[in-house]
CSV table of C-alpha atoms in Angstrom, one decimal:
chain,number,residue,atom,x,y,z
M,1,MET,CA,12.4,18.0,-15.6
M,2,ARG,CA,9.0,16.8,-15.0
M,3,LEU,CA,8.1,16.1,-11.6
M,4,ILE,CA,5.0,14.7,-9.8
M,5,GLY,CA,3.8,15.3,-6.3
M,6,ILE,CA,1.4,12.8,-4.6
M,7,ASP,CA,-0.5,13.6,-1.3
M,8,PRO,CA,-1.9,10.1,-0.7
M,9,GLY,CA,-5.3,9.4,1.1
M,10,LEU,CA,-7.7,6.3,0.6
M,11,ARG,CA,-10.7,8.4,0.0
M,12,VAL,CA,-8.7,11.2,-2.1
M,13,THR,CA,-5.2,11.2,-3.2
M,14,GLY,CA,-4.0,14.4,-4.8
M,15,PHE,CA,-1.6,14.8,-7.7
M,16,GLY,CA,0.3,17.7,-9.1
M,17,VAL,CA,2.6,17.9,-12.1
M,18,ILE,CA,5.2,20.5,-12.4
M,19,GLU,CA,8.1,21.4,-14.8
M,20,LYS,CA,11.4,22.6,-13.4
M,21,HIS,CA,13.4,25.0,-16.0
M,22,GLY,CA,16.3,26.2,-14.0
M,23,PRO,CA,15.0,28.3,-11.2
M,24,ARG,CA,11.3,28.6,-13.1
M,25,LEU,CA,8.6,26.2,-12.2
M,26,ASP,CA,5.7,25.7,-14.5
M,27,TYR,CA,2.4,24.2,-13.7
M,28,VAL,CA,1.1,21.2,-15.8
M,29,ALA,CA,-1.7,19.5,-14.2
M,30,SER,CA,-3.0,18.8,-11.0
M,31,GLY,CA,-6.1,17.0,-9.5
M,32,CYS,CA,-7.4,14.2,-7.4
M,33,ILE,CA,-8.2,10.4,-7.6
M,34,ARG,CA,-11.3,9.6,-5.5
M,35,SER,CA,-12.4,6.1,-4.6
M,36,ASP,CA,-15.8,5.2,-3.2
M,37,ALA,CA,-16.2,4.4,0.3
M,38,ARG,CA,-19.2,2.2,-0.4
M,39,HIS,CA,-16.7,-0.2,-2.5
M,40,ASN,CA,-14.6,-2.9,-0.5
M,41,LEU,CA,-10.8,-2.3,0.3
M,42,PRO,CA,-9.3,-4.1,-2.6
M,43,GLU,CA,-11.8,-2.5,-5.1
M,44,ARG,CA,-10.6,1.0,-3.6
M,45,ILE,CA,-6.9,0.0,-3.9
M,46,ALA,CA,-7.7,-1.0,-7.6
M,47,THR,CA,-9.0,2.5,-8.2
M,48,LEU,CA,-6.4,4.3,-6.7
M,49,PHE,CA,-3.7,2.0,-8.4
M,50,THR,CA,-5.0,2.3,-11.9
M,51,GLY,CA,-5.7,6.2,-11.6
M,52,MET,CA,-2.2,6.6,-10.7
M,53,ARG,CA,-1.2,4.6,-13.8
M,54,ASP,CA,-3.2,6.5,-16.0
M,55,ILE,CA,-2.1,9.8,-14.6
M,56,ILE,CA,1.5,8.6,-14.9
M,57,ALA,CA,0.9,7.6,-18.2
M,58,THR,CA,-0.8,10.8,-19.5
M,59,TYR,CA,1.8,13.3,-17.9
M,60,ALA,CA,5.2,11.3,-18.2
M,61,PRO,CA,7.1,12.6,-15.1
M,62,GLU,CA,10.8,11.8,-14.8
M,63,THR,CA,10.7,12.1,-11.0
M,64,ALA,CA,8.2,11.6,-8.0
M,65,ALA,CA,8.0,12.9,-4.3
M,66,VAL,CA,5.3,11.6,-1.9
M,67,GLU,CA,4.3,13.3,1.4
M,68,LYS,CA,5.2,11.3,4.3
M,69,VAL,CA,2.0,10.7,6.2
M,70,PHE,CA,1.6,11.2,10.0
M,71,VAL,CA,0.3,8.6,12.4
M,72,ASN,CA,-3.3,9.3,12.9
M,73,VAL,CA,-4.8,9.0,16.4
M,74,ASN,CA,-7.2,6.4,15.1
M,75,PRO,CA,-4.9,3.4,14.3
M,76,GLN,CA,-7.8,2.1,12.0
M,77,SER,CA,-7.5,5.3,10.0
M,78,THR,CA,-3.4,5.1,10.1
M,79,LEU,CA,-4.0,1.4,8.7
M,80,LEU,CA,-6.2,2.6,5.5
M,81,LEU,CA,-4.0,5.4,4.8
M,82,GLY,CA,-0.8,3.2,5.0
M,83,GLN,CA,-2.5,1.0,2.5
M,84,ALA,CA,-3.3,3.9,0.1
M,85,ARG,CA,0.2,5.2,0.6
M,86,GLY,CA,1.8,1.6,-0.2
M,87,ALA,CA,-0.6,1.3,-3.6
M,88,ALA,CA,0.7,4.8,-4.6
M,89,ILE,CA,4.3,4.1,-4.2
M,90,ALA,CA,3.7,0.8,-5.8
M,91,ALA,CA,2.3,2.6,-9.2
M,92,LEU,CA,5.3,5.3,-8.9
M,93,THR,CA,7.9,2.4,-8.9
M,94,ALA,CA,6.2,0.1,-11.3
M,95,ALA,CA,6.8,3.1,-13.7
M,96,GLY,CA,10.4,3.1,-13.0
M,97,LEU,CA,9.9,6.5,-11.1
M,98,PRO,CA,12.5,7.2,-8.5
M,99,VAL,CA,10.6,8.2,-5.3
M,100,ALA,CA,11.4,10.8,-2.6
M,101,GLU,CA,9.6,11.3,0.7
M,102,TYR,CA,9.1,14.6,2.4
M,103,THR,CA,7.3,15.2,5.5
M,104,ALA,CA,4.5,18.0,5.7
M,105,LEU,CA,6.8,20.1,7.7
M,106,GLN,CA,9.5,20.2,5.0
M,107,ILE,CA,7.1,20.8,2.4
M,108,LYS,CA,5.6,23.7,4.0
M,109,GLN,CA,9.1,25.1,5.1
M,110,ALA,CA,9.9,24.9,1.3
M,111,VAL,CA,6.9,26.3,-0.1
M,112,VAL,CA,5.6,28.7,2.5
M,113,GLY,CA,8.7,29.6,4.7
M,114,HIS,CA,7.5,28.1,8.2
M,115,GLY,CA,6.5,24.6,9.1
M,116,LYS,CA,3.6,25.5,11.0
M,117,ALA,CA,1.5,27.2,8.0
M,118,ALA,CA,-1.9,26.8,7.3
M,119,LYS,CA,-3.6,25.0,4.4
M,120,GLU,CA,-4.8,28.1,3.1
M,121,GLN,CA,-1.3,29.7,3.1
M,122,VAL,CA,-0.2,26.9,1.2
M,123,GLN,CA,-2.8,27.2,-1.4
M,124,HIS,CA,-2.1,30.9,-1.6
M,125,MET,CA,1.9,30.0,-2.2
M,126,VAL,CA,1.2,27.4,-4.4
M,127,THR,CA,-1.0,29.8,-6.8
M,128,CYS,CA,1.4,32.5,-6.8
M,129,LEU,CA,4.4,30.2,-7.2
M,130,LEU,CA,3.1,28.3,-10.2
M,131,SER,CA,1.5,31.7,-11.6
M,132,LEU,CA,-2.2,30.2,-11.5
M,133,SER,CA,-5.2,32.2,-12.0
M,134,GLY,CA,-7.1,30.4,-9.1
M,135,ALA,CA,-6.3,28.5,-6.0
M,136,PRO,CA,-6.1,24.6,-6.6
M,137,ALA,CA,-8.2,22.2,-4.3
M,138,ALA,CA,-6.8,21.5,-0.9
M,139,ASP,CA,-5.4,18.0,-2.1
M,140,ALA,CA,-4.2,19.2,-5.3
M,141,ALA,CA,-2.5,22.1,-3.7
M,142,ASP,CA,-0.8,19.7,-1.2
M,143,ALA,CA,0.5,17.5,-3.9
M,144,LEU,CA,1.7,20.7,-6.2
M,145,ALA,CA,3.4,22.0,-2.7
M,146,CYS,CA,5.2,18.5,-2.6
M,147,ALA,CA,6.3,18.7,-5.9
M,148,ILE,CA,7.6,22.1,-5.5
M,149,CYS,CA,9.4,21.0,-2.3
M,150,HIS,CA,11.0,18.1,-4.3
M,151,ALA,CA,12.3,20.5,-7.1
M,152,HIS,CA,13.9,23.0,-4.6
M,153,ALA,CA,15.5,19.9,-2.9
M,154,GLY,CA,16.9,18.8,-6.1
M,155,LEU,CA,18.5,22.3,-6.4
M,156,GLY,CA,19.8,21.8,-3.0
M,157,ALA,CA,17.7,24.9,-1.7
M,158,ILE,CA,15.5,23.8,1.0
M,159,GLY,CA,14.7,26.3,3.5
M,160,LEU,CA,13.7,30.0,3.4
M,161,GLY,CA,17.4,31.2,3.0
M,162,GLU,CA,18.0,29.4,-0.1
M,163,GLN,CA,14.6,29.8,-1.3
M,164,SER,CA,15.0,33.4,-2.3
M,165,GLN,CA,17.8,32.6,-4.6
M,166,THR,CA,15.6,30.7,-6.6
M,167,GLY,CA,13.7,33.6,-7.8
M,168,TYR,CA,11.3,34.3,-5.3
M,169,ARG,CA,11.3,35.7,-1.4
M,170,THR,CA,8.7,35.2,1.2
M,171,ARG,CA,7.6,37.4,4.5
M,172,ALA,CA,5.2,35.7,7.0
M,173,GLY,CA,4.4,33.0,4.6
M,174,ARG,CA,3.5,35.5,1.7
M,175,LEU,CA,5.2,35.7,-1.6
M,176,LEU,CA,7.1,39.0,-2.2
M,177,VAL,CA,7.0,39.8,-5.6
M,178,PRO,CA,9.9,42.2,-6.8
M,179,GLY,CA,8.4,45.6,-8.0
M,180,ARG,CA,4.8,44.7,-6.5
M,181,ARG,CA,3.9,47.0,-3.7
M,182,GLN,CA,3.3,44.2,-0.7
O,1,MET,CA,-9.4,-23.4,-9.8
O,2,ARG,CA,-5.9,-21.9,-8.6
O,3,LEU,CA,-5.8,-20.0,-5.4
O,4,ILE,CA,-3.1,-17.6,-4.2
O,5,GLY,CA,-3.0,-16.6,-0.3
O,6,ILE,CA,-0.9,-13.8,0.7
O,7,ASP,CA,0.0,-12.8,4.5
O,8,PRO,CA,1.4,-9.3,3.9
O,9,GLY,CA,4.2,-7.7,5.9
O,10,LEU,CA,6.9,-5.0,4.9
O,11,ARG,CA,9.8,-7.4,5.9
O,12,VAL,CA,8.4,-10.5,4.9
O,13,THR,CA,5.3,-11.4,2.8
O,14,GLY,CA,4.3,-15.0,2.9
O,15,PHE,CA,2.5,-16.4,-0.4
O,16,GLY,CA,0.9,-19.6,-1.0
O,17,VAL,CA,-0.6,-21.0,-3.9
O,18,ILE,CA,-3.0,-24.2,-4.1
O,19,GLU,CA,-5.4,-25.8,-6.6
O,20,LYS,CA,-8.7,-26.6,-5.6
O,21,HIS,CA,-10.2,-29.9,-7.3
O,22,GLY,CA,-13.6,-30.6,-5.9
O,23,PRO,CA,-13.1,-31.2,-2.1
O,24,ARG,CA,-9.3,-31.9,-2.8
O,25,LEU,CA,-6.6,-29.3,-2.2
O,26,ASP,CA,-3.6,-29.7,-3.6
O,27,TYR,CA,-0.3,-27.5,-2.9
O,28,VAL,CA,1.4,-25.9,-5.8
O,29,ALA,CA,3.9,-23.5,-4.3
O,30,SER,CA,4.6,-21.4,-1.2
O,31,GLY,CA,7.3,-19.0,-0.1
O,32,CYS,CA,8.2,-15.2,0.9
O,33,ILE,CA,9.3,-12.2,-0.3
O,34,ARG,CA,11.7,-10.4,1.8
O,35,SER,CA,12.7,-6.9,1.6
O,36,ASP,CA,16.1,-5.2,2.7
O,37,ALA,CA,15.5,-3.1,6.2
O,38,ARG,CA,18.7,-0.9,4.8
O,39,HIS,CA,17.0,0.0,1.8
O,40,ASN,CA,14.5,3.1,2.1
O,41,LEU,CA,10.7,2.7,2.0
O,42,PRO,CA,9.9,3.1,-1.7
O,43,GLU,CA,12.6,0.7,-2.7
O,44,ARG,CA,11.1,-1.8,0.0
O,45,ILE,CA,7.6,-1.3,-1.5
O,46,ALA,CA,9.0,-1.8,-4.8
O,47,THR,CA,10.7,-5.1,-4.1
O,48,LEU,CA,7.4,-6.5,-2.7
O,49,PHE,CA,5.3,-4.8,-5.6
O,50,THR,CA,7.6,-6.5,-8.4
O,51,GLY,CA,8.1,-9.8,-6.4
O,52,MET,CA,4.4,-10.1,-6.0
O,53,ARG,CA,4.0,-9.3,-9.8
O,54,ASP,CA,6.6,-11.9,-10.6
O,55,ILE,CA,4.9,-14.8,-8.6
O,56,ILE,CA,1.7,-13.9,-10.1
O,57,ALA,CA,3.0,-14.2,-13.5
O,58,THR,CA,4.7,-17.6,-12.7
O,59,TYR,CA,2.0,-19.5,-11.1
O,60,ALA,CA,-1.3,-17.7,-12.7
O,61,PRO,CA,-3.7,-17.8,-9.9
O,62,GLU,CA,-7.4,-17.3,-10.8
O,63,THR,CA,-8.3,-15.7,-7.8
O,64,ALA,CA,-6.4,-14.4,-4.4
O,65,ALA,CA,-7.1,-13.9,-0.6
O,66,VAL,CA,-5.2,-11.8,1.8
O,67,GLU,CA,-5.0,-12.0,5.5
O,68,LYS,CA,-6.7,-8.9,7.2
O,69,VAL,CA,-4.2,-7.3,9.4
O,70,PHE,CA,-4.7,-6.5,12.8
O,71,VAL,CA,-3.9,-3.1,14.3
O,72,ASN,CA,-0.5,-3.1,16.1
O,73,VAL,CA,0.2,-1.3,19.3
O,74,ASN,CA,3.0,0.5,17.6
O,75,PRO,CA,1.3,3.3,15.3
O,76,GLN,CA,4.4,3.3,13.3
O,77,SER,CA,4.0,-0.5,12.6
O,78,THR,CA,0.8,-0.1,11.7
O,79,LEU,CA,1.7,2.3,8.8
O,80,LEU,CA,4.3,0.1,7.4
O,81,LEU,CA,2.1,-3.0,7.6
O,82,GLY,CA,-0.5,-0.8,5.8
O,83,GLN,CA,1.8,0.0,3.0
O,84,ALA,CA,3.0,-3.4,2.5
O,85,ARG,CA,-0.7,-4.7,2.3
O,86,GLY,CA,-1.7,-1.9,-0.2
O,87,ALA,CA,1.2,-2.8,-2.6
O,88,ALA,CA,0.3,-6.2,-2.2
O,89,ILE,CA,-3.3,-5.7,-3.1
O,90,ALA,CA,-2.3,-3.6,-6.0
O,91,ALA,CA,-0.2,-6.1,-7.5
O,92,LEU,CA,-3.1,-8.4,-7.3
O,93,THR,CA,-5.8,-6.1,-8.7
O,94,ALA,CA,-3.3,-4.8,-11.3
O,95,ALA,CA,-3.1,-8.5,-12.6
O,96,GLY,CA,-7.0,-8.5,-12.5
O,97,LEU,CA,-7.5,-11.2,-9.8
O,98,PRO,CA,-10.5,-10.9,-7.6
O,99,VAL,CA,-9.3,-10.0,-4.1
O,100,ALA,CA,-11.1,-11.6,-0.9
O,101,GLU,CA,-9.9,-10.7,2.8
O,102,TYR,CA,-10.0,-12.8,5.8
O,103,THR,CA,-9.0,-12.0,9.5
O,104,ALA,CA,-6.6,-14.4,11.3
O,105,LEU,CA,-9.8,-15.7,13.3
O,106,GLN,CA,-11.6,-16.8,10.4
O,107,ILE,CA,-8.6,-18.4,8.6
O,108,LYS,CA,-7.5,-20.3,11.9
O,109,GLN,CA,-11.4,-21.2,12.2
O,110,ALA,CA,-11.2,-22.6,8.7
O,111,VAL,CA,-8.2,-24.7,9.0
O,112,VAL,CA,-7.5,-25.4,12.4
O,113,GLY,CA,-11.2,-25.4,13.7
O,114,HIS,CA,-11.1,-22.7,16.5
O,115,GLY,CA,-10.0,-18.8,16.1
O,116,LYS,CA,-7.5,-19.3,18.9
O,117,ALA,CA,-5.1,-21.9,17.6
O,118,ALA,CA,-1.1,-21.4,17.7
O,119,LYS,CA,1.2,-20.9,14.9
O,120,GLU,CA,2.6,-24.4,15.5
O,121,GLN,CA,-1.2,-25.8,14.9
O,122,VAL,CA,-1.6,-23.8,11.8
O,123,GLN,CA,1.7,-25.1,10.2
O,124,HIS,CA,0.6,-28.9,11.4
O,125,MET,CA,-2.7,-28.5,10.0
O,126,VAL,CA,-1.7,-26.8,6.6
O,127,THR,CA,1.1,-29.6,6.3
O,128,CYS,CA,-1.9,-32.3,6.9
O,129,LEU,CA,-4.4,-30.6,4.4
O,130,LEU,CA,-2.0,-30.2,1.8
O,131,SER,CA,0.0,-33.7,2.1
O,132,LEU,CA,3.1,-32.1,2.6
O,133,SER,CA,6.2,-34.0,3.3
O,134,GLY,CA,7.4,-30.9,6.0
O,135,ALA,CA,6.0,-28.1,7.7
O,136,PRO,CA,6.4,-24.9,5.5
O,137,ALA,CA,7.7,-21.8,7.2
O,138,ALA,CA,5.8,-19.7,9.3
O,139,ASP,CA,5.0,-16.7,7.0
O,140,ALA,CA,4.3,-19.4,4.1
O,141,ALA,CA,2.0,-21.7,6.2
O,142,ASP,CA,-0.1,-18.7,6.9
O,143,ALA,CA,-0.5,-17.5,3.3
O,144,LEU,CA,-1.3,-21.3,2.4
O,145,ALA,CA,-3.8,-20.9,5.3
O,146,CYS,CA,-5.4,-18.0,3.8
O,147,ALA,CA,-5.8,-19.7,0.4
O,148,ILE,CA,-6.9,-22.9,2.2
O,149,CYS,CA,-9.7,-20.7,3.9
O,150,HIS,CA,-10.7,-18.9,0.6
O,151,ALA,CA,-11.0,-22.4,-1.1
O,152,HIS,CA,-13.5,-23.5,1.7
O,153,ALA,CA,-15.1,-19.9,1.5
O,154,GLY,CA,-15.4,-20.6,-1.9
O,155,LEU,CA,-17.5,-24.0,-1.2
O,156,GLY,CA,-19.7,-22.0,1.2
O,157,ALA,CA,-17.8,-24.1,4.1
O,158,ILE,CA,-16.5,-22.2,6.6
O,159,GLY,CA,-16.5,-23.3,10.1
O,160,LEU,CA,-15.4,-26.7,11.7
O,161,GLY,CA,-19.2,-28.2,11.1
O,162,GLU,CA,-18.9,-27.7,7.2
O,163,GLN,CA,-15.3,-28.5,6.9
O,164,SER,CA,-15.9,-32.2,7.9
O,165,GLN,CA,-18.0,-32.5,4.7
O,166,THR,CA,-15.0,-31.3,2.4
O,167,GLY,CA,-13.2,-34.7,3.1
O,168,TYR,CA,-11.4,-34.4,6.5
O,169,ARG,CA,-12.3,-33.7,10.4
O,170,THR,CA,-10.6,-32.0,12.9
O,171,ARG,CA,-10.3,-32.5,17.1
O,172,ALA,CA,-8.9,-30.3,19.4
O,173,GLY,CA,-7.1,-28.7,16.1
O,174,ARG,CA,-5.6,-32.1,15.0
O,175,LEU,CA,-6.3,-33.5,11.6
O,176,LEU,CA,-8.4,-36.8,11.9
O,177,VAL,CA,-7.3,-39.1,9.2
O,178,PRO,CA,-9.8,-41.8,8.6
O,179,GLY,CA,-8.3,-45.5,9.2
O,180,ARG,CA,-5.3,-43.9,11.2
O,181,ARG,CA,-5.2,-44.6,14.9
O,182,GLN,CA,-5.5,-40.9,16.5
């Protein structure tokens, strides 16, 4: 099962593609779609939409998860973020993908083990869980975390208690690797 | 030149298609795309996006105009509206259409002659300008008004002063039909 996670934004939209083989998760690809702030809004939406379409065509995921965005204190920013998220979801549904939504809290809970984890902890856990040689950029890490959360939800295993059944355990947001001294 | 105007919304997105032949504007089609509030957000975005795609394929407009949405007092509504608008713009740009944006103020200014016009005045003027037998529904009227505004902007004729050059004049927001007693 191949999953794509999306962390939507008008300036930067992060994406992360992983594969789930039973309890094991394999990294496939990750990165960002950036839109030029000097362009007008329809052009930026077009950049984001065609970028999404290209990524979906390239990596052919079977299911998608999009981070639920929080309402910003600045209403204008909320509106811009909403438009980016709408375009990203449109690209996914247009490709026939089922789209799940998770809050940042749910994603952190699933990946780090608690909802108040710092960005660095998310990056660290994503690096460990997918056996990456280096930490991905923050936007890509968030998108990969979203995909990991979706993989666990599909297993019916969200939350720290169930996570340990999927092959790894965490303590204070750090991965416990069996046999390695913590 | 065939133009489409869009009044975006998650519950109801209005559309209006007109044709510009020199100073004359002809009505082609108008209506609404409705999404079911009982469905989840990705499904509603999909309904809106595929609805937009079908309308574009059916009426083959050459250029598009989308009403700029105002920031709602309720941030959650702003976020929902933004997502609908993003999906609508994505559908237009994916079809290769250039997309212009106009504020409600600009649209009312172009159609009624002043920016504070009531919804009924917009409906009335749209009915007159396009020689319709009856007033279109509010969402469709707003979308048609957006298309009319775009047609005038294309002529370099926004604002009441210039409008009279395009074949009609308004007084206090009502159309002055030459030869008819006002």
